[in-house]
Amino acid sequence: MARPAFGILGRVGERRSPDGVVRLDADRRLVEEARSDPARFEALYRKYVAQVYAFALYELRDHHEAEDVTERTFMLALAGLPRFEERGAVPHAGRPDAGGATRGAAARPRGGTASVDDAVPDPADASSFRPWLFRIARNVVAGQRRTSRRRPTAPLELAAGIADPLDVAYDAELRDEARTAWSAVDRLPDDRRRAVVLRFVEEMSAAEIGEVLDRSEGAVRVLLHRALRAVAADLRRDESGRRDGGTP
Amino acid sequence: MRGAIGEALRIDLLRVDALRTDAYVEALIAGTGGTGAGAEPGRRASQPTAEERPAATIEVDPEIAEAARLLHATAWRPHPSFRFEERVAARLAAAARGRLSAEDAAAGTIVAFPAAAAAVVPAMRPGAPLAGIVSAAIASAALSIGAAAVLAWRRGRPRRRVA
């Protein structure tokens, strides 16, 4: 899956791993093709449509609204593609940050040359297009919420399909635990809940989530840590409730 | 002074714990080769798979590890319907060909279906002579005015009585 390539070192969008191989942004080729011929945007669409849809569904808990958000996200992405700037620093794991601080746009390197020290070992599939796309999705979701003027009413575990009694994939106990865990996620503050969904459902790195939520990487790690602590506390309560013989 | 040091220490410890938790989650995700949710349906979340064992070497609060394993094992990735996916792909293709502005499409603007518009109003096709359009509009307006005049004349005229 890794796409090693050899070229000019230190250019934005390229990351060098300790083995000296320069890795290009995973979506660079697709983005460049779509820029030169917008009809080829379809490849990026096919790659990310399910992820964007899942994010929208977890946020809005409504299938139709999620479809609407997905469609508008990709239309806006297509329109905004010429303005998209590939950023080599997106998946950077070692960027200094003040935990909990919101990172300003000015702090992000745009254009110019990135030092080789900025390059760190990253997952080979790291992309700066994906966080950019999800930022659009996040904004479209916010707009959708303003328009519909209502908060999602369906519980997260229902939206996630965990409570589906016809789903034989989960045994009863795991389903109970899963329901407790996702209910706990549902009760988290928006940013923590979003971070959990992006981490566990979309499998984004903390750095990518930081780009989406406009937070530093360290702040995202703290968000996730606190979120998991809250989920663990709920699971503990649930477990002790079951042990005591009563309903949790 | 002591309070400030204590607070700084607490924040540092939180960051270290958060780093460990993140490393653990990263190992969990990497362990399944990115297949993520439902890789082994039915498996107890508290039982790490062979792929997840590397994660077990990272020191992290066992309760947090349990929660992470559970979320990882049960995270569900919904997929949009095939019909929806194809419909959006067609709209994106139309936008890419310039038949539909992507901003308009995103805003939900309704545009005429090109084939139907061309079939019903051939004179409106791009490149049609302007004189034809203008004379059609004048003829339409003249017909409307004529009809209105006839109606007014008939209303104003007393009805003929039949003996």
XYZ file of C-alpha atoms in Angstrom:
411
model
C 0.000 0.000 0.000
C 2.974 2.270 0.580
C 3.748 4.473 -2.330
C 7.456 5.127 -2.175
C 8.672 7.597 -4.671
C 11.898 9.398 -5.221
C 11.981 13.026 -6.041
C 12.848 16.418 -4.657
C 13.166 16.118 -0.908
C 11.364 18.379 1.489
C 8.623 19.527 -0.815
C 5.268 20.033 0.859
C 3.169 16.940 0.513
C 6.072 14.587 0.771
C 7.079 12.807 3.948
C 10.304 11.027 4.559
C 10.379 7.975 6.758
C 13.443 6.964 8.760
C 14.391 4.538 5.996
C 14.948 7.564 3.788
C 12.053 6.822 1.466
C 9.974 9.832 0.556
C 6.267 9.079 0.727
C 3.869 11.172 -1.230
C 0.460 12.081 0.029
C -1.653 8.979 -0.545
C -4.171 10.889 -2.641
C -1.774 13.099 -4.536
C -2.131 11.243 -7.837
C -5.925 11.164 -7.643
C -6.103 14.828 -6.664
C -3.809 15.875 -9.488
C -5.803 13.841 -11.992
C -9.056 15.359 -10.775
C -7.567 18.824 -11.010
C -6.492 18.345 -14.589
C -9.749 16.631 -15.555
C -12.693 17.151 -13.149
C -14.417 14.087 -14.627
C -11.782 12.007 -12.845
C -12.939 13.288 -9.478
C -15.046 10.145 -9.425
C -12.098 8.096 -8.152
C -11.832 10.272 -5.040
C -15.597 10.154 -4.654
C -15.683 6.347 -4.793
C -12.828 6.128 -2.325
C -14.413 8.310 0.321
C -18.186 8.237 -0.209
C -18.820 5.553 2.408
C -16.622 7.281 4.976
C -18.302 10.648 4.545
C -21.729 9.024 4.635
C -20.846 7.133 7.846
C -19.594 10.323 9.490
C -22.789 12.171 8.510
C -24.975 9.316 9.743
C -23.223 9.166 13.101
C -23.628 12.936 13.403
C -27.225 13.275 12.248
C -28.681 9.779 12.892
C -30.919 10.182 9.891
C -30.350 8.270 6.685
C -31.879 10.908 4.380
C -30.047 13.795 6.000
C -26.810 11.828 5.863
C -27.307 11.266 2.125
C -28.016 14.944 1.626
C -24.873 15.945 3.525
C -22.787 13.412 1.591
C -23.969 14.714 -1.760
C -23.392 18.347 -0.863
C -19.965 17.586 0.613
C -18.728 16.032 -2.618
C -20.271 18.741 -4.784
C -18.511 21.381 -2.698
C -15.285 19.387 -2.753
C -15.437 19.209 -6.548
C -16.036 22.951 -6.741
C -13.293 23.684 -4.205
C -10.687 21.273 -5.506
C -8.672 23.977 -7.307
C -8.328 25.730 -3.954
C -7.256 22.600 -2.084
C -3.675 22.728 -0.890
C -1.931 19.509 -0.173
C -0.191 19.723 3.161
C 2.669 17.488 4.057
C 2.366 18.392 7.705
C -1.098 16.915 8.198
C -0.146 13.514 9.514
C 2.761 14.909 11.494
C 3.023 13.112 14.797
C 5.562 15.355 16.433
C 4.201 18.821 15.944
C 4.558 20.874 19.102
C 1.238 21.762 20.585
C -0.276 22.970 23.782
C -2.666 20.270 24.862
C -6.213 21.506 24.544
C -5.288 24.567 22.544
C -7.048 25.271 19.303
C -4.592 25.542 16.472
C -4.957 28.605 14.347
C -4.810 28.557 10.587
C -1.750 30.750 10.702
C 0.159 28.026 12.477
C -0.255 25.643 9.584
C 2.416 25.613 6.963
C 1.053 26.497 3.563
C 3.257 26.272 0.570
C 6.970 26.761 0.844
C 9.371 24.091 1.865
C 8.977 21.763 4.786
C 12.122 20.758 6.614
C 13.098 17.123 6.618
C 12.705 17.190 10.417
C 9.012 17.746 9.861
C 8.799 14.415 8.144
C 8.016 11.594 10.495
C 7.015 7.988 10.063
C 3.401 8.062 9.116
C 0.904 5.508 8.047
C 1.477 4.884 4.361
C -2.125 5.733 3.622
C -1.960 9.213 5.182
C -3.728 11.815 3.133
C -4.255 15.526 3.517
C -7.215 15.360 1.140
C -9.261 13.251 3.550
C -9.125 15.729 6.488
C -9.916 18.533 4.030
C -12.944 16.597 2.781
C -14.099 15.879 6.321
C -13.766 19.529 7.252
C -16.202 20.272 4.444
C -18.475 17.496 5.717
C -18.303 18.878 9.248
C -19.323 22.329 7.996
C -22.154 20.893 5.894
C -23.394 18.911 8.914
C -23.350 22.123 10.992
C -25.336 23.887 8.257
C -27.796 21.014 8.090
C -28.316 21.229 11.857
C -28.946 24.967 11.620
C -31.494 24.407 8.842
C -33.368 21.566 10.471
C -33.069 23.249 13.897
C -33.246 20.020 15.753
C -30.826 17.786 17.497
C -30.639 14.154 16.493
C -33.177 12.168 18.437
C -32.193 8.620 17.539
C -29.707 7.161 20.000
C -26.235 6.604 18.649
C -26.361 2.849 19.217
C -29.503 2.662 17.082
C -27.917 4.718 14.345
C -24.918 2.458 14.569
C -27.108 -0.601 14.061
C -25.873 -2.234 17.248
C -29.340 -2.702 18.677
C -30.609 -4.484 15.580
C -32.104 -7.732 16.921
C -31.744 -9.427 13.534
C -28.003 -8.919 13.528
C -26.608 -12.263 14.549
C -23.053 -11.061 14.232
C -22.931 -10.019 17.857
C -23.677 -12.289 20.760
C -26.057 -10.974 23.378
C -23.442 -10.019 25.928
C -21.254 -8.196 23.458
C -24.328 -6.410 22.161
C -25.183 -5.252 25.691
C -21.651 -4.035 26.264
C -21.599 -2.362 22.890
C -24.895 -0.648 23.611
C -23.549 0.636 26.931
C -20.334 1.816 25.332
C -21.975 3.628 22.430
C -24.590 5.139 24.753
C -21.702 6.532 26.751
C -20.181 7.906 23.548
C -23.538 9.468 22.749
C -23.523 11.381 26.032
C -20.056 12.833 25.453
C -19.595 16.491 24.555
C -19.716 17.046 20.765
C -15.967 17.290 20.183
C -15.166 14.159 22.181
C -17.936 12.189 20.489
C -16.756 13.337 17.069
C -13.171 12.408 17.919
C -14.264 8.897 18.950
C -16.238 8.404 15.742
C -13.373 9.652 13.582
C -10.882 7.451 15.441
C -12.817 4.197 15.712
C -15.181 4.343 12.750
C -13.078 6.245 10.218
C -9.783 5.036 11.687
C -8.202 8.462 11.338
C -4.972 9.309 13.124
C -4.975 11.899 15.901
C -3.273 14.318 13.511
C -5.965 13.880 10.861
C -8.703 14.324 13.465
C -6.926 17.479 14.587
C -7.175 18.826 11.042
C -10.872 18.021 10.886
C -11.749 19.443 14.288
C -9.285 22.320 14.107
C -7.458 21.130 17.206
C -3.866 20.271 17.882
C -2.844 16.642 17.741
C -2.147 16.590 21.493
C -5.552 18.083 22.217
C -7.185 15.335 20.164
C -5.277 12.679 22.113
C -6.503 14.192 25.376
C -10.066 14.333 24.000
C -9.893 10.648 23.096
C -8.323 9.662 26.388
C -11.028 11.441 28.383
C -13.725 10.004 26.137
C -12.455 6.469 26.692
C -12.245 7.096 30.435
C -15.924 8.118 30.414
C -16.876 5.031 28.388
C -14.869 2.828 30.757
C -16.646 4.328 33.773
C -20.040 3.545 32.207
C -18.972 -0.003 31.413
C -17.809 -0.459 35.008
C -21.157 0.778 36.359
C -22.988 -1.487 33.922
C -20.883 -4.479 34.929
C -21.362 -3.916 38.670
C -25.095 -3.446 38.098
C -25.250 -6.803 36.347
C -23.143 -8.465 39.051
C -25.512 -7.205 41.737
C -28.271 -9.053 39.953
C -30.363 -6.015 39.099
C -30.771 -4.295 35.805
C -28.028 -1.745 35.235
C 4.018 27.861 43.698
C 3.532 24.286 44.797
C 0.012 24.374 43.359
C 1.285 25.547 39.971
C 3.871 22.781 39.885
C 1.218 20.255 40.849
C -1.068 21.475 38.071
C 1.741 21.339 35.498
C 2.589 17.831 36.638
C -1.047 16.764 36.383
C -1.272 18.092 32.820
C 1.975 16.355 31.885
C 0.724 13.058 33.325
C -2.544 13.467 31.423
C -0.594 14.005 28.201
C 1.522 10.941 28.830
C -1.574 8.848 29.538
C -3.245 10.254 26.418
C -0.168 9.370 24.348
C -0.233 5.791 25.657
C -3.944 5.458 25.019
C -3.482 6.737 21.471
C -0.608 4.330 20.856
C -2.795 1.493 22.120
C -5.688 2.452 19.824
C -3.267 2.834 16.921
C -1.964 -0.681 17.578
C -5.510 -2.016 17.700
C -6.369 -0.420 14.361
C -3.113 -1.453 12.728
C -3.589 -4.988 14.045
C -6.642 -5.594 11.919
C -4.973 -4.274 8.827
C -7.457 -1.439 8.590
C -10.434 -3.714 8.205
C -11.742 -2.249 11.408
C -15.239 -2.884 12.547
C -16.603 -6.344 12.647
C -13.393 -8.017 11.600
C -14.313 -10.884 13.888
C -17.998 -10.647 14.620
C -19.103 -12.301 17.813
C -15.707 -12.164 19.468
C -15.678 -10.924 23.061
C -14.128 -7.497 23.073
C -12.185 -8.387 26.189
C -10.320 -11.116 24.336
C -7.616 -9.650 22.146
C -7.052 -11.403 18.840
C -3.665 -12.540 17.657
C -3.447 -9.361 15.621
C -4.330 -7.258 18.624
C -1.690 -8.792 20.878
C 0.956 -6.181 20.012
C -1.433 -3.638 21.519
C -1.403 -5.606 24.756
C 2.273 -4.783 25.213
C 1.479 -1.083 25.543
C 0.949 -0.091 29.146
C -2.454 1.450 29.473
C -5.215 1.482 32.102
C -6.971 -1.908 31.704
C -10.431 -0.326 31.827
C -9.523 2.130 29.100
C -8.043 -0.708 27.072
C -11.279 -2.673 27.467
C -13.353 0.314 26.342
C -11.079 0.859 23.340
C -11.253 -2.803 22.327
C -15.026 -2.790 22.648
C -15.459 0.353 20.542
C -13.017 -0.965 17.986
C -14.741 -4.339 17.776
C -18.278 -2.963 17.525
C -17.821 0.223 15.505
C -20.138 -0.098 12.567
C -19.506 1.469 9.195
C -22.726 2.073 7.362
C -22.580 2.200 3.586
C -24.835 4.323 1.420
C -27.157 2.524 -0.966
C -25.877 1.623 -4.411
C -28.657 3.704 -5.968
C -27.664 6.793 -4.000
C -23.991 6.305 -4.783
C -24.663 6.043 -8.507
C -27.049 9.018 -8.517
C -24.460 11.264 -6.859
C -21.756 9.927 -9.186
C -23.933 10.942 -12.156
C -24.511 14.413 -10.711
C -20.800 14.846 -10.059
C -20.060 13.774 -13.616
C -22.584 16.309 -14.921
C -21.042 19.008 -12.742
C -17.574 18.043 -13.929
C -18.702 18.357 -17.570
C -19.884 21.856 -16.764
C -23.569 21.149 -17.301
C -24.237 21.797 -13.663
C -22.381 24.197 -11.464
C -21.074 22.242 -8.493
C -21.949 25.135 -6.170
C -25.509 25.186 -7.549
C -25.759 21.461 -7.160
C -24.522 21.657 -3.583
C -27.033 24.407 -2.861
C -29.807 22.288 -4.339
C -30.625 24.614 -7.268
C -32.999 23.018 -9.761
C -31.810 23.159 -13.344
C -33.623 22.153 -16.516
C -32.888 18.711 -17.886
C -30.880 19.602 -21.000
C -32.393 17.064 -23.405
C -36.006 17.971 -22.553
C -35.337 21.695 -22.760
C -33.760 21.313 -26.180
C -36.626 19.170 -27.518
C -39.485 21.416 -26.368
C -38.016 24.781 -27.270
C -35.803 24.287 -30.283
C -35.565 28.042 -30.849
C -33.931 28.422 -27.419
C -30.960 26.306 -28.319
C -27.696 28.165 -28.046
C -26.925 29.826 -31.342
C -30.577 30.178 -32.446
C -31.262 33.474 -34.268
C -32.360 36.232 -31.898
C -34.930 37.551 -34.433
C -36.893 34.280 -34.243
C -37.154 34.495 -30.478
C -38.217 38.164 -30.549
C -40.899 37.629 -33.224
C -42.289 34.611 -31.327
C -42.558 36.723 -28.184
C -44.295 39.586 -30.090
C -46.766 37.173 -31.719
C -47.580 35.621 -28.346
C -48.130 39.035 -26.741
C -50.338 40.191 -29.676
C -52.512 37.081 -29.379
C -52.970 37.670 -25.634
C -53.924 41.334 -26.121
C -56.368 40.425 -28.930
C -58.067 37.782 -26.795
C -58.390 40.222 -23.879
C -59.952 42.863 -26.189
C -62.539 40.393 -27.551
C -63.513 39.342 -24.027
C -63.898 42.974 -22.889
C -66.033 43.803 -25.934
C -68.359 40.817 -25.343
C -68.811 41.648 -21.657
C -69.629 45.291 -22.391
C -72.248 44.429 -25.061
C -75.828 43.837 -23.801
C -77.182 40.344 -24.394
C -79.550 39.891 -27.301
C -82.981 38.993 -26.066
C -84.686 36.112 -27.700
C -88.405 36.550 -28.111
